[in-house]
Amino acid sequence: MFYREAGQFKTSYAADQQIFPITQDRVGVLLILAFAFLAVPVLFNEYWLKAILIPFLIFSLAALGLNILTGYAGQLSLGSAAFMAVGAFASYNFMLRIDGMPILVAFALGGLSAALVGIAFGLPSLRIKGFYLAVATLAAQFFIVWALTKFEWFSNYSSSGVITAQEIEILGYRFVSPEAKYLLVLAIVVLLALAAKNMVRSSVGRAWMAVRDMDVAAEVIGIRIMHTKLLAFAVSSFYCGVAGALYAFAYIGTVEPEGFNLDLSFKILFMIIIGGVGSIVGAFLGAAFIVLLPIALDVMVQEWLSGFLSPSISSNLQLIVFGGLIIFFLIVEPHGLARLWQIAKEKLRLWPFPH
Amino acid sequence: MGFFFEVLIGGLLSGVMYSFVALGFVLIYKASGVFNFAQGAMVFAAALTFVGFQELGVPFWLALLLAFAVMVVLGILTERIVLRPLVNQPPITLFMATIGLTYVIEGLAQGVWGANVRGLELGIQDEPIQWLLEATDIGVSKFDLFGAGVAALLVTLLALFFQYTRIGRALRAVADDHQAALSIGIPLQNIWRIVWAVAGFVALVAGLIWGARNGVQFALTFTALKALPVLILGGFTSIPGAIVGGLIIGSTEKLAEVYLGGYVGGGIDSWFPYVMALAFLLIRPEGLFGEKHIDRV
Amino acid sequence: MSGRHIGDVILDLQNISLRFGGVKALTNISFDVREHEIRAIIGPNGAGKSSMLNVINGVYHPQEGTIVFRGQERRRMEPHMAAMQGISRTFQNIALFKGMSVLDNVMTGRITKMKANFLEQAIRIGRAGREELEHRRKVEEVIDFLEIQHIRKTPVGRLPYGLQKRVELARALAAEPSMLLLDEPMAGMNVEEKQDMCRFILDVNDQFGTTIVLIEHDMGVVMDISDRVVVLDYGKKIGDGTPDEVRNNPEVISAYLGVAH
């Protein structure tokens, strides 16, 4: 309501190029951040924090990473989960093998390791496009999971590659309670999201979109295709890597390579399709949707249909609903929830006088 | 040396099995430009439907017919609900839609028939051919040979169908150029429905062979993942490519597992075909038999 | 065209031949472009005009021939290096970035001039932020020049064809090129749009001294605005000179002008 820009005149390019040029957006984002940092830890119980909000934030970060690569740079990847695995296992090993390694540095190094692996598996994108490339990213998915399982050094010689993430401790404070973990994850995700937003509205983001929209023209303008694509792979994998590290350290605790399987990669892809391909806020909307949907379905099946359906049906129902929604969004709103949100805003700008 | 040949032949024959699934991909891609990720789910659904009907006491041939009918209906529904609204969308969008379709088909099939593993009996044993084993010391599975025979028959049938029937000619026209085909009065949507039905049939045959070998279970959907490197190698538009690609992938995969796998702890068949296909792509991006594409500005 | 004087040769193409497999697109073509001039390439469809432009900015690599740009012979050059050297271009079929706004499209034209790396851009303090502002100012000048202020924030996909062509020119101009390659800048336009585009081309040439190489089908326009014209037919050069000379060249008349346009 009252989402109106009337009267907000920009008198300088600086004002026009702010991260959120519209006052309502600025205020809205600040309110949401204040709520997330101050109110959520108090208002929500342990179940919500542990089972919904923390995974939501972590998946948002992974979806953000994939969206940079797929939504902005136009390179479809089916291997996001593998890059998360690299981040998780690398962080674990940095913590394990280097005494006194600060955990945040370990997360960053985990992300950087994922970025390096991402560059390696991004190299084929210089020669191949479209679903040939998508299939090539499957090579990353299978190879990485296999390598992490087979080479026991990665998991410190535990059976079948299972690792238990170390405790998070920063400057003597131990992040044990769900509230503390939530706040840490939130801070990291917010910072990285802002960085992503800044990148996509700067020349690097424009270069990504140019390569996505028409690579020949992009090259003629002076964009170095190789550099631009590999940078997208690196940044995207970095985000996925950090998400993977948080997944292991702040969410699950004990993970195995098989946990980062193709299904998880698809789930992250679904998040950006439903949330909005090529949109930062879309990554968050999509992640929220995919995290909440199974829970909502379970509740609905138990509440209304428990008499008719066996409990095992609900996992199949989930598959059908997931798949159906993907098709639905691709057909009806290829730009996802983010686009719906934008339309709603445009409607609100004119409300209550739409003409 | 006998062992080498045994591995090689075993690999070639299992490569034929990959070709089965790849064939379904090629058919749909040729006719509609859709890279149908759901082909693996279709293999699973077809086999599960067949076994499901058999369990209800339906005789073999009738179950086969019913399963085929189900696949035809599935194809028609897919065309109507998924493909038609997405006409003229970028191929990558259609590809993602078929990932969604994969989930729907998997959910439906398991929802209707249940998720437990079933056996499937075709009456052919998975055991070495005795006289060949005695004569040459090379073990070749009867069942694999049977699978290869079915594949040969299927490819011949498809080739004849494409070459000599009116529908086949229309299909080839559509594959060449949608617009041109439409303009001379070929009903595109009918063609797509037929192609999906044929792909459903191929999925059924693949599902029976794979199911008889490994049991009818969810893992059948992974046959799609096996078929992808085959497609990259053979090119998305070539039926001979699917066969040759399958043979190459099948044999090198087995040889690599036997001769290299030992050094790295085994299990490399999950990714080796992909890495090989990838290496190949970098040298020849359009695949063995694919058409070369020149960017025009 | 006051105050403009045509300078020395800045681009010299000698004996260019280009083949695709067995198909000869260009055969033994030589011509030069002088600084500040408007040079037209004309010829019937399939004459090799677009191929010629693609050779100049490195999209295609000719099998034979030499290209000397600003006194330097170049061997194999990739398109982005041509852009770095100050060669911009537009395309026959509009090649805008469909998912981006007009402003963003034009901003991409300045990409070779932006120095901040992606980390600076991610944090957006210091150089990266300043740079965005400086280049925005430059881009706004181009937007003013081409009179597209009102569509600044519109996604280019929603614009009519004539405006898209203009945005594409804006993107090319944003790079402040010393040489501008225009591939049929007026194709598919109505008379008014053509007049506008002519005016912009002449103004660019006049005000910024930009050398312009253009392909155009509208003979009236070509003869009016170009200083020299090269005529191609079936990948061979059949005429070269001022519009008057070309008009009276018998070979040109029979190959091209004979078929009234």
PDB file of N, CA and C in Angstrom, chain B residues 107-155:
ATOM      1  N   GLY B 107       6.741 -39.399  -9.345  1.00  0.00           N
ATOM      2  CA  GLY B 107       5.765 -39.367  -8.260  1.00  0.00           C
ATOM      3  C   GLY B 107       4.504 -40.135  -8.612  1.00  0.00           C
ATOM      4  N   LEU B 108       4.016 -39.933  -9.836  1.00  0.00           N
ATOM      5  CA  LEU B 108       2.796 -40.612 -10.271  1.00  0.00           C
ATOM      6  C   LEU B 108       2.993 -42.124 -10.299  1.00  0.00           C
ATOM      7  N   ALA B 109       4.075 -42.546 -10.928  1.00  0.00           N
ATOM      8  CA  ALA B 109       4.294 -43.982 -11.090  1.00  0.00           C
ATOM      9  C   ALA B 109       4.386 -44.667  -9.728  1.00  0.00           C
ATOM     10  N   GLN B 110       5.158 -44.060  -8.816  1.00  0.00           N
ATOM     11  CA  GLN B 110       5.303 -44.669  -7.492  1.00  0.00           C
ATOM     12  C   GLN B 110       4.033 -44.541  -6.686  1.00  0.00           C
ATOM     13  N   GLY B 111       3.325 -43.430  -6.900  1.00  0.00           N
ATOM     14  CA  GLY B 111       2.080 -43.234  -6.170  1.00  0.00           C
ATOM     15  C   GLY B 111       1.068 -44.295  -6.544  1.00  0.00           C
ATOM     16  N   VAL B 112       1.008 -44.641  -7.839  1.00  0.00           N
ATOM     17  CA  VAL B 112       0.016 -45.607  -8.300  1.00  0.00           C
ATOM     18  C   VAL B 112       0.440 -47.038  -7.977  1.00  0.00           C
ATOM     19  N   TRP B 113       1.701 -47.360  -8.250  1.00  0.00           N
ATOM     20  CA  TRP B 113       2.121 -48.760  -8.175  1.00  0.00           C
ATOM     21  C   TRP B 113       2.907 -49.097  -6.922  1.00  0.00           C
ATOM     22  N   GLY B 114       3.265 -48.076  -6.136  1.00  0.00           N
ATOM     23  CA  GLY B 114       4.080 -48.360  -4.950  1.00  0.00           C
ATOM     24  C   GLY B 114       5.555 -48.340  -5.287  1.00  0.00           C
ATOM     25  N   ALA B 115       6.366 -48.249  -4.234  1.00  0.00           N
ATOM     26  CA  ALA B 115       7.782 -47.968  -4.459  1.00  0.00           C
ATOM     27  C   ALA B 115       8.683 -49.177  -4.264  1.00  0.00           C
ATOM     28  N   ASN B 116       8.114 -50.366  -3.925  1.00  0.00           N
ATOM     29  CA  ASN B 116       9.020 -51.481  -3.651  1.00  0.00           C
ATOM     30  C   ASN B 116       9.589 -52.112  -4.918  1.00  0.00           C
ATOM     31  N   VAL B 117      10.762 -52.688  -4.758  1.00  0.00           N
ATOM     32  CA  VAL B 117      11.483 -53.272  -5.889  1.00  0.00           C
ATOM     33  C   VAL B 117      10.785 -54.548  -6.337  1.00  0.00           C
ATOM     34  N   ARG B 118      10.628 -54.711  -7.650  1.00  0.00           N
ATOM     35  CA  ARG B 118      10.007 -55.938  -8.157  1.00  0.00           C
ATOM     36  C   ARG B 118      10.930 -56.607  -9.157  1.00  0.00           C
ATOM     37  N   GLY B 119      10.753 -57.917  -9.245  1.00  0.00           N
ATOM     38  CA  GLY B 119      11.461 -58.644 -10.284  1.00  0.00           C
ATOM     39  C   GLY B 119      10.652 -58.632 -11.567  1.00  0.00           C
ATOM     40  N   LEU B 120      11.349 -58.829 -12.677  1.00  0.00           N
ATOM     41  CA  LEU B 120      10.644 -58.891 -13.947  1.00  0.00           C
ATOM     42  C   LEU B 120      11.241 -60.062 -14.711  1.00  0.00           C
ATOM     43  N   GLU B 121      10.391 -60.973 -15.155  1.00  0.00           N
ATOM     44  CA  GLU B 121      10.881 -62.219 -15.773  1.00  0.00           C
ATOM     45  C   GLU B 121      10.582 -62.207 -17.264  1.00  0.00           C
ATOM     46  N   LEU B 122      11.634 -62.268 -18.055  1.00  0.00           N
ATOM     47  CA  LEU B 122      11.420 -62.364 -19.501  1.00  0.00           C
ATOM     48  C   LEU B 122      11.749 -63.762 -20.006  1.00  0.00           C
ATOM     49  N   GLY B 123      12.209 -64.634 -19.106  1.00  0.00           N
ATOM     50  CA  GLY B 123      12.487 -66.010 -19.491  1.00  0.00           C
ATOM     51  C   GLY B 123      13.863 -66.245 -20.073  1.00  0.00           C
ATOM     52  N   ILE B 124      14.718 -65.261 -19.983  1.00  0.00           N
ATOM     53  CA  ILE B 124      16.096 -65.463 -20.466  1.00  0.00           C
ATOM     54  C   ILE B 124      17.044 -65.256 -19.301  1.00  0.00           C
ATOM     55  N   GLN B 125      17.959 -66.196 -19.132  1.00  0.00           N
ATOM     56  CA  GLN B 125      18.834 -66.139 -17.967  1.00  0.00           C
ATOM     57  C   GLN B 125      20.054 -65.252 -18.213  1.00  0.00           C
ATOM     58  N   ASP B 126      20.478 -64.607 -17.135  1.00  0.00           N
ATOM     59  CA  ASP B 126      21.687 -63.789 -17.227  1.00  0.00           C
ATOM     60  C   ASP B 126      22.891 -64.682 -16.892  1.00  0.00           C
ATOM     61  N   GLU B 127      23.222 -65.578 -17.832  1.00  0.00           N
ATOM     62  CA  GLU B 127      24.338 -66.500 -17.582  1.00  0.00           C
ATOM     63  C   GLU B 127      25.149 -66.626 -18.861  1.00  0.00           C
ATOM     64  N   PRO B 128      26.413 -67.021 -18.737  1.00  0.00           N
ATOM     65  CA  PRO B 128      27.257 -67.076 -19.941  1.00  0.00           C
ATOM     66  C   PRO B 128      26.767 -68.145 -20.917  1.00  0.00           C
ATOM     67  N   ILE B 129      26.998 -67.922 -22.186  1.00  0.00           N
ATOM     68  CA  ILE B 129      26.660 -68.917 -23.196  1.00  0.00           C
ATOM     69  C   ILE B 129      27.685 -70.039 -23.094  1.00  0.00           C
ATOM     70  N   GLN B 130      27.159 -71.278 -22.847  1.00  0.00           N
ATOM     71  CA  GLN B 130      28.043 -72.351 -22.439  1.00  0.00           C
ATOM     72  C   GLN B 130      29.073 -72.733 -23.503  1.00  0.00           C
ATOM     73  N   TRP B 131      28.581 -72.945 -24.731  1.00  0.00           N
ATOM     74  CA  TRP B 131      29.509 -73.452 -25.771  1.00  0.00           C
ATOM     75  C   TRP B 131      30.589 -72.424 -26.097  1.00  0.00           C
ATOM     76  N   LEU B 132      30.221 -71.115 -26.011  1.00  0.00           N
ATOM     77  CA  LEU B 132      31.194 -70.075 -26.320  1.00  0.00           C
ATOM     78  C   LEU B 132      32.253 -70.027 -25.228  1.00  0.00           C
ATOM     79  N   LEU B 133      31.775 -70.198 -23.997  1.00  0.00           N
ATOM     80  CA  LEU B 133      32.693 -70.189 -22.864  1.00  0.00           C
ATOM     81  C   LEU B 133      33.696 -71.339 -22.992  1.00  0.00           C
ATOM     82  N   GLU B 134      33.188 -72.514 -23.383  1.00  0.00           N
ATOM     83  CA  GLU B 134      34.055 -73.676 -23.504  1.00  0.00           C
ATOM     84  C   GLU B 134      35.017 -73.526 -24.681  1.00  0.00           C
ATOM     85  N   ALA B 135      34.507 -73.004 -25.775  1.00  0.00           N
ATOM     86  CA  ALA B 135      35.321 -72.932 -26.990  1.00  0.00           C
ATOM     87  C   ALA B 135      36.397 -71.857 -26.888  1.00  0.00           C
ATOM     88  N   THR B 136      36.040 -70.677 -26.337  1.00  0.00           N
ATOM     89  CA  THR B 136      36.984 -69.553 -26.416  1.00  0.00           C
ATOM     90  C   THR B 136      37.382 -69.000 -25.064  1.00  0.00           C
ATOM     91  N   ASP B 137      36.758 -69.536 -24.020  1.00  0.00           N
ATOM     92  CA  ASP B 137      37.052 -69.037 -22.680  1.00  0.00           C
ATOM     93  C   ASP B 137      36.568 -67.604 -22.469  1.00  0.00           C
ATOM     94  N   ILE B 138      35.631 -67.148 -23.309  1.00  0.00           N
ATOM     95  CA  ILE B 138      35.090 -65.808 -23.141  1.00  0.00           C
ATOM     96  C   ILE B 138      33.640 -65.924 -22.701  1.00  0.00           C
ATOM     97  N   GLY B 139      33.318 -65.312 -21.556  1.00  0.00           N
ATOM     98  CA  GLY B 139      31.961 -65.394 -21.065  1.00  0.00           C
ATOM     99  C   GLY B 139      31.092 -64.275 -21.633  1.00  0.00           C
ATOM    100  N   VAL B 140      30.042 -64.671 -22.378  1.00  0.00           N
ATOM    101  CA  VAL B 140      29.119 -63.659 -22.888  1.00  0.00           C
ATOM    102  C   VAL B 140      27.735 -63.998 -22.389  1.00  0.00           C
ATOM    103  N   SER B 141      27.104 -63.029 -21.715  1.00  0.00           N
ATOM    104  CA  SER B 141      25.808 -63.301 -21.108  1.00  0.00           C
ATOM    105  C   SER B 141      24.737 -63.480 -22.185  1.00  0.00           C
ATOM    106  N   LYS B 142      23.945 -64.539 -22.003  1.00  0.00           N
ATOM    107  CA  LYS B 142      22.812 -64.784 -22.904  1.00  0.00           C
ATOM    108  C   LYS B 142      21.882 -63.577 -22.920  1.00  0.00           C
ATOM    109  N   PHE B 143      21.661 -63.065 -21.728  1.00  0.00           N
ATOM    110  CA  PHE B 143      20.695 -61.981 -21.607  1.00  0.00           C
ATOM    111  C   PHE B 143      21.176 -60.733 -22.347  1.00  0.00           C
ATOM    112  N   ASP B 144      22.467 -60.440 -22.177  1.00  0.00           N
ATOM    113  CA  ASP B 144      23.014 -59.269 -22.860  1.00  0.00           C
ATOM    114  C   ASP B 144      22.881 -59.423 -24.371  1.00  0.00           C
ATOM    115  N   LEU B 145      23.139 -60.641 -24.832  1.00  0.00           N
ATOM    116  CA  LEU B 145      23.039 -60.887 -26.266  1.00  0.00           C
ATOM    117  C   LEU B 145      21.603 -60.684 -26.735  1.00  0.00           C
ATOM    118  N   PHE B 146      20.675 -61.169 -25.903  1.00  0.00           N
ATOM    119  CA  PHE B 146      19.262 -60.983 -26.212  1.00  0.00           C
ATOM    120  C   PHE B 146      18.933 -59.483 -26.287  1.00  0.00           C
ATOM    121  N   GLY B 147      19.440 -58.732 -25.307  1.00  0.00           N
ATOM    122  CA  GLY B 147      19.208 -57.283 -25.298  1.00  0.00           C
ATOM    123  C   GLY B 147      19.732 -56.645 -26.570  1.00  0.00           C
ATOM    124  N   ALA B 148      20.935 -57.062 -26.974  1.00  0.00           N
ATOM    125  CA  ALA B 148      21.517 -56.495 -28.189  1.00  0.00           C
ATOM    126  C   ALA B 148      20.653 -56.821 -29.392  1.00  0.00           C
ATOM    127  N   GLY B 149      20.124 -58.074 -29.405  1.00  0.00           N
ATOM    128  CA  GLY B 149      19.260 -58.469 -30.518  1.00  0.00           C
ATOM    129  C   GLY B 149      18.019 -57.605 -30.578  1.00  0.00           C
ATOM    130  N   VAL B 150      17.397 -57.373 -29.418  1.00  0.00           N
ATOM    131  CA  VAL B 150      16.206 -56.525 -29.377  1.00  0.00           C
ATOM    132  C   VAL B 150      16.543 -55.124 -29.869  1.00  0.00           C
ATOM    133  N   ALA B 151      17.714 -54.620 -29.452  1.00  0.00           N
ATOM    134  CA  ALA B 151      18.124 -53.282 -29.872  1.00  0.00           C
ATOM    135  C   ALA B 151      18.247 -53.212 -31.389  1.00  0.00           C
ATOM    136  N   ALA B 152      18.896 -54.239 -31.953  1.00  0.00           N
ATOM    137  CA  ALA B 152      19.074 -54.256 -33.403  1.00  0.00           C
ATOM    138  C   ALA B 152      17.722 -54.243 -34.099  1.00  0.00           C
ATOM    139  N   LEU B 153      16.816 -55.066 -33.578  1.00  0.00           N
ATOM    140  CA  LEU B 153      15.475 -55.150 -34.159  1.00  0.00           C
ATOM    141  C   LEU B 153      14.770 -53.796 -34.080  1.00  0.00           C
ATOM    142  N   LEU B 154      14.888 -53.184 -32.901  1.00  0.00           N
ATOM    143  CA  LEU B 154      14.208 -51.915 -32.664  1.00  0.00           C
ATOM    144  C   LEU B 154      14.737 -50.831 -33.609  1.00  0.00           C
ATOM    145  N   VAL B 155      16.059 -50.774 -33.741  1.00  0.00           N
ATOM    146  CA  VAL B 155      16.648 -49.754 -34.606  1.00  0.00           C
ATOM    147  C   VAL B 155      16.227 -49.982 -36.051  1.00  0.00           C
TER     148      VAL B 155
END
